[in-house]
Amino acid sequence: MNKFKKPIEYREADAEQDLIEIPELTPEEAINLRPAREVVPWLYRPIKKRISIFIDADILEHFKSLGKGYQTKINQVLRREMLKEAAPMYKKMKK
């Protein structure tokens, strides 16, 4: 049994009709567009990269003592600090 559903067949007329119902953006609306990760940040999933770093033993032990997911917690702390550092730079770019 095929576990994939059969694709819906679209006719060209259907595609044109779908586009007709979408209003065009005004220049004012286009200026105010923001990246999806800003509008719905909980949907943002950054690309993960595997690295090897040296961390002080006491820092590692602290995060491990917090339980399962210590690597994720380390990543969250790094992200929070990165955003604090980067925030002034982004404010300057928006002006």
N, CA and C atoms as an extended XYZ file, in Angstrom:
285
Properties=species:S:1:pos:R:3:atomname:S:1:resname:S:1:resid:I:1 pbc="F F F"
N         0.838       -1.188        0.000 N   MET     1
C         0.000        0.000        0.000 CA  MET     1
C         0.880        1.248        0.000 C   MET     1
N         0.552        2.183       -0.848 N   ASN     2
C         1.314        3.422       -0.950 CA  ASN     2
C         0.929        4.346        0.196 C   ASN     2
N         1.916        4.743        1.024 N   LYS     3
C         1.610        5.582        2.177 CA  LYS     3
C         1.467        7.058        1.816 C   LYS     3
N         1.798        7.420        0.580 N   PHE     4
C         1.671        8.803        0.142 CA  PHE     4
C         0.329        9.017       -0.532 C   PHE     4
N        -0.262       10.160       -0.252 N   LYS     5
C        -1.535       10.474       -0.883 CA  LYS     5
C        -1.309       10.839       -2.349 C   LYS     5
N        -2.294       10.569       -3.135 N   LYS     6
C        -2.221       10.924       -4.547 CA  LYS     6
C        -2.242       12.447       -4.666 C   LYS     6
N        -1.323       13.035       -5.440 N   PRO     7
C        -1.282       14.497       -5.536 CA  PRO     7
C        -2.566       15.053       -6.151 C   PRO     7
N        -2.950       16.224       -5.676 N   ILE     8
C        -4.124       16.895       -6.228 CA  ILE     8
C        -3.744       17.454       -7.585 C   ILE     8
N        -4.578       17.194       -8.547 N   GLU     9
C        -4.299       17.695       -9.889 CA  GLU     9
C        -4.894       19.091      -10.046 C   GLU     9
N        -4.054       20.026      -10.422 N   TYR    10
C        -4.507       21.385      -10.659 CA  TYR    10
C        -4.529       21.648      -12.150 C   TYR    10
N        -5.553       22.297      -12.555 N   ARG    11
C        -5.584       22.766      -13.935 CA  ARG    11
C        -5.042       24.180      -13.937 C   ARG    11
N        -4.573       24.652      -15.053 N   GLU    12
C        -4.028       25.993      -15.140 CA  GLU    12
C        -5.074       27.041      -14.774 C   GLU    12
N        -6.310       26.811      -15.150 N   ALA    13
C        -7.390       27.742      -14.825 CA  ALA    13
C        -7.572       27.852      -13.315 C   ALA    13
N        -7.419       26.729      -12.601 N   ASP    14
C        -7.532       26.760      -11.142 CA  ASP    14
C        -6.423       27.621      -10.538 C   ASP    14
N        -5.216       27.467      -11.040 N   ALA    15
C        -4.079       28.226      -10.526 CA  ALA    15
C        -4.290       29.716      -10.756 C   ALA    15
N        -4.777       30.094      -11.936 N   GLU    16
C        -5.033       31.501      -12.224 CA  GLU    16
C        -6.110       32.046      -11.295 C   GLU    16
N        -7.148       31.267      -11.059 N   GLN    17
C        -8.227       31.699      -10.172 CA  GLN    17
C        -7.704       31.919       -8.760 C   GLN    17
N        -6.829       31.040       -8.292 N   ASP    18
C        -6.254       31.196       -6.955 CA  ASP    18
C        -5.479       32.508       -6.847 C   ASP    18
N        -4.731       32.871       -7.889 N   LEU    19
C        -3.939       34.093       -7.869 CA  LEU    19
C        -4.802       35.342       -7.960 C   LEU    19
N        -5.916       35.256       -8.626 N   ILE    20
C        -6.811       36.406       -8.771 CA  ILE    20
C        -7.314       36.853       -7.398 C   ILE    20
N        -7.525       35.924       -6.503 N   GLU    21
C        -8.084       36.231       -5.188 CA  GLU    21
C        -7.077       36.866       -4.243 C   GLU    21
N        -5.800       36.882       -4.592 N   ILE    22
C        -4.763       37.454       -3.729 CA  ILE    22
C        -4.534       38.909       -4.141 C   ILE    22
N        -4.802       39.854       -3.241 N   PRO    23
C        -4.582       41.259       -3.605 CA  PRO    23
C        -3.093       41.565       -3.695 C   PRO    23
N        -2.737       42.482       -4.587 N   GLU    24
C        -1.334       42.880       -4.715 CA  GLU    24
C        -0.948       43.759       -3.534 C   GLU    24
N         0.327       43.697       -3.161 N   LEU    25
C         0.824       44.536       -2.074 CA  LEU    25
C         0.963       45.970       -2.548 C   LEU    25
N         0.573       46.887       -1.677 N   THR    26
C         0.820       48.293       -1.973 CA  THR    26
C         2.269       48.587       -1.595 C   THR    26
N         2.844       49.671       -2.104 N   PRO    27
C         4.224       50.008       -1.710 CA  PRO    27
C         4.378       50.172       -0.193 C   PRO    27
N         3.356       50.732        0.456 N   GLU    28
C         3.417       50.904        1.914 CA  GLU    28
C         3.459       49.548        2.623 C   GLU    28
N         2.665       48.601        2.141 N   GLU    29
C         2.667       47.269        2.737 CA  GLU    29
C         4.009       46.572        2.511 C   GLU    29
N         4.567       46.737        1.318 N   ALA    30
C         5.840       46.096        0.992 CA  ALA    30
C         6.969       46.617        1.892 C   ALA    30
N         6.938       47.909        2.197 N   ILE    31
C         7.964       48.500        3.058 CA  ILE    31
C         7.901       47.902        4.463 C   ILE    31
N         6.691       47.584        4.923 N   ASN    32
C         6.507       47.087        6.284 CA  ASN    32
C         6.640       45.573        6.419 C   ASN    32
N         7.000       44.873        5.349 N   LEU    33
C         7.174       43.424        5.443 CA  LEU    33
C         8.331       43.096        6.383 C   LEU    33
N         8.164       42.035        7.166 N   ARG    34
C         9.209       41.584        8.090 CA  ARG    34
C         9.445       40.099        7.875 C   ARG    34
N        10.640       39.614        8.196 N   PRO    35
C        10.901       38.176        8.073 CA  PRO    35
C         9.948       37.375        8.956 C   PRO    35
N         9.588       36.202        8.497 N   ALA    36
C         8.649       35.350        9.238 CA  ALA    36
C         9.156       35.066       10.644 C   ALA    36
N        10.466       34.922       10.824 N   ARG    37
C        10.997       34.597       12.157 CA  ARG    37
C        10.740       35.727       13.155 C   ARG    37
N        10.509       36.967       12.672 N   GLU    38
C        10.167       38.068       13.568 CA  GLU    38
C         8.679       38.056       13.911 C   GLU    38
N         7.859       37.652       12.958 N   VAL    39
C         6.413       37.662       13.154 CA  VAL    39
C         5.971       36.460       13.984 C   VAL    39
N         6.514       35.298       13.673 N   VAL    40
C         6.185       34.060       14.389 CA  VAL    40
C         7.483       33.372       14.817 C   VAL    40
N         8.157       33.941       15.822 N   PRO    41
C         9.482       33.424       16.193 CA  PRO    41
C         9.472       31.973       16.652 C   PRO    41
N         8.346       31.483       17.161 N   TRP    42
C         8.289       30.098       17.625 CA  TRP    42
C         8.369       29.111       16.466 C   TRP    42
N         8.214       29.577       15.222 N   LEU    43
C         8.346       28.697       14.065 CA  LEU    43
C         9.767       28.702       13.499 C   LEU    43
N        10.599       29.614       13.992 N   TYR    44
C        11.971       29.729       13.485 CA  TYR    44
C        12.814       28.561       13.958 C   TYR    44
N        13.407       27.842       13.030 N   ARG    45
C        14.276       26.712       13.370 CA  ARG    45
C        15.621       26.896       12.681 C   ARG    45
N        16.609       27.385       13.425 N   PRO    46
C        17.920       27.604       12.804 CA  PRO    46
C        18.584       26.287       12.416 C   PRO    46
N        19.474       26.378       11.470 N   ILE    47
C        20.252       25.212       11.041 CA  ILE    47
C        21.268       24.893       12.128 C   ILE    47
N        21.356       23.642       12.501 N   LYS    48
C        22.305       23.211       13.529 CA  LYS    48
C        23.605       22.749       12.869 C   LYS    48
N        24.725       23.054       13.507 N   LYS    49
C        26.049       22.616       13.039 CA  LYS    49
C        26.738       21.896       14.183 C   LYS    49
N        27.357       20.781       13.855 N   ARG    50
C        28.104       20.022       14.860 CA  ARG    50
C        29.506       20.620       14.948 C   ARG    50
N        29.903       20.942       16.199 N   ILE    51
C        31.245       21.495       16.432 CA  ILE    51
C        31.861       20.803       17.643 C   ILE    51
N        33.113       21.085       17.852 N   SER    52
C        33.799       20.581       19.035 CA  SER    52
C        34.471       21.773       19.697 C   SER    52
N        34.103       22.040       20.971 N   ILE    53
C        34.695       23.162       21.698 CA  ILE    53
C        35.117       22.708       23.088 C   ILE    53
N        35.999       23.474       23.680 N   PHE    54
C        36.408       23.219       25.054 CA  PHE    54
C        35.639       24.183       25.949 C   PHE    54
N        34.991       23.610       26.979 N   ILE    55
C        34.235       24.393       27.956 CA  ILE    55
C        34.822       24.080       29.329 C   ILE    55
N        34.879       25.089       30.171 N   ASP    56
C        35.367       24.857       31.537 CA  ASP    56
C        34.557       23.748       32.187 C   ASP    56
N        35.254       22.888       32.915 N   ALA    57
C        34.620       21.709       33.525 CA  ALA    57
C        33.464       22.077       34.440 C   ALA    57
N        33.613       23.157       35.222 N   ASP    58
C        32.535       23.529       36.144 CA  ASP    58
C        31.291       24.019       35.408 C   ASP    58
N        31.485       24.683       34.275 N   ILE    59
C        30.343       25.129       33.471 CA  ILE    59
C        29.615       23.921       32.899 C   ILE    59
N        30.374       22.977       32.364 N   LEU    60
C        29.765       21.768       31.809 CA  LEU    60
C        29.009       20.997       32.890 C   LEU    60
N        29.609       20.843       34.053 N   GLU    61
C        28.956       20.122       35.145 CA  GLU    61
C        27.666       20.814       35.580 C   GLU    61
N        27.704       22.146       35.594 N   HIS    62
C        26.499       22.892       35.959 CA  HIS    62
C        25.347       22.564       35.004 C   HIS    62
N        25.609       22.647       33.715 N   PHE    63
C        24.547       22.384       32.739 CA  PHE    63
C        24.104       20.926       32.768 C   PHE    63
N        25.044       20.018       32.950 N   LYS    64
C        24.676       18.596       33.047 CA  LYS    64
C        23.813       18.344       34.280 C   LYS    64
N        24.068       19.087       35.359 N   SER    65
C        23.288       18.897       36.589 CA  SER    65
C        21.838       19.341       36.431 C   SER    65
N        21.563       20.136       35.405 N   LEU    66
C        20.191       20.592       35.151 CA  LEU    66
C        19.336       19.498       34.526 C   LEU    66
N        19.990       18.415       34.125 N   GLY    67
C        19.251       17.280       33.573 CA  GLY    67
C        19.362       17.165       32.064 C   GLY    67
N        18.493       16.347       31.525 N   LYS    68
C        18.497       16.058       30.090 CA  LYS    68
C        18.348       17.349       29.282 C   LYS    68
N        19.054       17.410       28.185 N   GLY    69
C        18.978       18.569       27.301 CA  GLY    69
C        19.978       19.657       27.634 C   GLY    69
N        21.072       19.276       28.276 N   TYR    70
C        22.044       20.289       28.690 CA  TYR    70
C        22.660       21.017       27.491 C   TYR    70
N        22.826       20.317       26.357 N   GLN    71
C        23.395       20.981       25.182 CA  GLN    71
C        22.440       22.048       24.644 C   GLN    71
N        21.152       21.748       24.668 N   THR    72
C        20.144       22.722       24.244 CA  THR    72
C        20.165       23.937       25.162 C   THR    72
N        20.315       23.705       26.461 N   LYS    73
C        20.354       24.809       27.419 CA  LYS    73
C        21.584       25.680       27.189 C   LYS    73
N        22.717       25.059       26.904 N   ILE    74
C        23.933       25.828       26.591 CA  ILE    74
C        23.683       26.677       25.352 C   ILE    74
N        23.051       26.098       24.344 N   ASN    75
C        22.754       26.819       23.107 CA  ASN    75
C        21.827       28.002       23.385 C   ASN    75
N        20.833       27.816       24.263 N   GLN    76
C        19.901       28.900       24.591 CA  GLN    76
C        20.625       30.067       25.257 C   GLN    76
N        21.546       29.760       26.159 N   VAL    77
C        22.316       30.814       26.824 CA  VAL    77
C        23.169       31.552       25.796 C   VAL    77
N        23.819       30.825       24.916 N   LEU    78
C        24.647       31.456       23.874 CA  LEU    78
C        23.797       32.337       22.958 C   LEU    78
N        22.616       31.857       22.579 N   ARG    79
C        21.728       32.633       21.700 CA  ARG    79
C        21.275       33.918       22.402 C   ARG    79
N        20.881       33.803       23.658 N   ARG    80
C        20.427       34.975       24.419 CA  ARG    80
C        21.534       36.034       24.466 C   ARG    80
N        22.743       35.613       24.750 N   GLU    81
C        23.868       36.550       24.811 CA  GLU    81
C        24.183       37.138       23.439 C   GLU    81
N        24.093       36.320       22.402 N   MET    82
C        24.337       36.811       21.047 CA  MET    82
C        23.317       37.891       20.688 C   MET    82
N        22.043       37.663       21.020 N   LEU    83
C        21.001       38.631       20.696 CA  LEU    83
C        21.177       39.931       21.478 C   LEU    83
N        21.609       39.842       22.733 N   LYS    84
C        21.883       41.051       23.517 CA  LYS    84
C        22.989       41.869       22.849 C   LYS    84
N        24.010       41.184       22.406 N   GLU    85
C        25.154       41.853       21.780 CA  GLU    85
C        24.785       42.432       20.418 C   GLU    85
N        23.943       41.720       19.676 N   ALA    86
C        23.599       42.132       18.313 CA  ALA    86
C        22.494       43.177       18.274 C   ALA    86
N        21.677       43.297       19.308 N   ALA    87
C        20.530       44.200       19.291 CA  ALA    87
C        20.906       45.639       18.940 C   ALA    87
N        21.936       46.236       19.558 N   PRO    88
C        22.277       47.615       19.185 CA  PRO    88
C        22.646       47.756       17.710 C   PRO    88
N        23.299       46.751       17.155 N   MET    89
C        23.692       46.804       15.754 CA  MET    89
C        22.449       46.813       14.858 C   MET    89
N        21.433       45.982       15.178 N   TYR    90
C        20.216       45.933       14.374 CA  TYR    90
C        19.421       47.231       14.470 C   TYR    90
N        19.430       47.859       15.653 N   LYS    91
C        18.722       49.126       15.799 CA  LYS    91
C        19.329       50.180       14.896 C   LYS    91
N        20.655       50.190       14.782 N   LYS    92
C        21.337       51.174       13.921 CA  LYS    92
C        20.989       50.917       12.450 C   LYS    92
N        20.847       49.641       12.066 N   MET    93
C        20.568       49.307       10.665 CA  MET    93
C        19.155       49.737       10.279 C   MET    93
N        18.193       49.721       11.199 N   LYS    94
C        16.804       50.053       10.895 CA  LYS    94
C        16.587       51.540       10.685 C   LYS    94
N        17.467       52.374       11.216 N   LYS    95
C        17.299       53.845       11.103 CA  LYS    95
C        17.547       54.319        9.711 C   LYS    95
